[in-house]
Structures are given as C-alpha cells and as structure tokens.
C-alpha cells in the first residue's frame, strides 16, 4: 500500500539514524508497530488484497480501479496510515 509506504518513510525521516553509528532500534520498532496496526485495521498491507484482487500493475487492474471507484478506499488507507504514524511519533516524543 502506497499510503502505508509513505507513512513508513515519514517515520524513517523523523526517527531514522543520522550517522552510521546510530541505532536503528527505535525506527524499526515504530515501523513494525505501524505495519501491525495497519494490518490489524485493514487485514493486509497489499494493494491487491486491500482492493478486492485489483492488480494495479495491469491495464485490467487499472480499469477495475477506475470502474470500482477505489480512489476513495486508497484515500482512506493513506489518511489512516498518516494518522497512525502521527500518533506513534507523538507517543514516542512524550
């Protein structure tokens, strides 16, 4: 899911190492938590699973995406992933 990937990149940008000597423990733990929460809410992190078998890598999948109006569903995934990442970051800053 692109929305989940974007949220993971945000975690990495905020929590990731600044030098090679820095630990990755904090960002890896946050990323695992985000993935676990996302999968817990939506059942998967795979676009194809999340979009009822729609394979976005094919012309048929692109047509299915448009025909079924999956844009709204993708928007929901993106918003929720961002909210989850924001909450995780807020909790880590306390």
mmCIF file of C-alpha atoms in Angstrom, residues 34-78:
data_model
loop_
_atom_site.group_PDB
_atom_site.id
_atom_site.type_symbol
_atom_site.label_atom_id
_atom_site.label_comp_id
_atom_site.label_asym_id
_atom_site.label_seq_id
_atom_site.Cartn_x
_atom_site.Cartn_y
_atom_site.Cartn_z
ATOM 1 C CA UNK A 34 2.725 0.844 12.260
ATOM 2 C CA UNK A 35 2.553 -2.176 9.949
ATOM 3 C CA UNK A 36 0.946 -4.285 12.682
ATOM 4 C CA UNK A 37 -1.691 -1.609 13.398
ATOM 5 C CA UNK A 38 -2.410 -1.048 9.698
ATOM 6 C CA UNK A 39 -2.786 -4.771 9.046
ATOM 7 C CA UNK A 40 -4.928 -5.086 12.170
ATOM 8 C CA UNK A 41 -7.345 -2.452 10.908
ATOM 9 C CA UNK A 42 -7.424 -3.360 7.224
ATOM 10 C CA UNK A 43 -6.423 -7.032 7.176
ATOM 11 C CA UNK A 44 -3.447 -6.633 4.840
ATOM 12 C CA UNK A 45 -0.812 -4.249 3.543
ATOM 13 C CA UNK A 46 -1.019 -5.482 -0.044
ATOM 14 C CA UNK A 47 -2.834 -3.270 -2.547
ATOM 15 C CA UNK A 48 -4.195 -6.301 -4.334
ATOM 16 C CA UNK A 49 -5.684 -7.676 -1.129
ATOM 17 C CA UNK A 50 -6.968 -4.287 0.009
ATOM 18 C CA UNK A 51 -8.623 -3.639 -3.354
ATOM 19 C CA UNK A 52 -10.536 -6.899 -3.798
ATOM 20 C CA UNK A 53 -7.955 -8.549 -6.066
ATOM 21 C CA UNK A 54 -7.288 -5.496 -8.230
ATOM 22 C CA UNK A 55 -3.785 -5.786 -9.756
ATOM 23 C CA UNK A 56 -2.688 -2.200 -10.305
ATOM 24 C CA UNK A 57 0.244 -3.381 -12.434
ATOM 25 C CA UNK A 58 -2.004 -4.404 -15.310
ATOM 26 C CA UNK A 59 -4.278 -2.478 -17.693
ATOM 27 C CA UNK A 60 -7.198 -4.616 -16.475
ATOM 28 C CA UNK A 61 -6.387 -3.708 -12.889
ATOM 29 C CA UNK A 62 -6.181 -0.018 -13.743
ATOM 30 C CA UNK A 63 -9.602 -0.265 -15.405
ATOM 31 C CA UNK A 64 -11.004 -2.138 -12.395
ATOM 32 C CA UNK A 65 -9.590 0.558 -10.089
ATOM 33 C CA UNK A 66 -11.436 3.277 -12.008
ATOM 34 C CA UNK A 67 -14.652 1.285 -12.501
ATOM 35 C CA UNK A 68 -14.987 0.407 -8.823
ATOM 36 C CA UNK A 69 -14.024 3.875 -7.595
ATOM 37 C CA UNK A 70 -11.172 2.566 -5.450
ATOM 38 C CA UNK A 71 -9.686 6.081 -5.174
ATOM 39 C CA UNK A 72 -11.777 6.684 -2.072
ATOM 40 C CA UNK A 73 -10.616 3.474 -0.472
ATOM 41 C CA UNK A 74 -6.973 4.360 -1.190
ATOM 42 C CA UNK A 75 -7.528 7.803 0.290
ATOM 43 C CA UNK A 76 -8.840 6.138 3.462
ATOM 44 C CA UNK A 77 -5.751 3.906 3.683
ATOM 45 C CA UNK A 78 -3.454 6.901 3.213
#
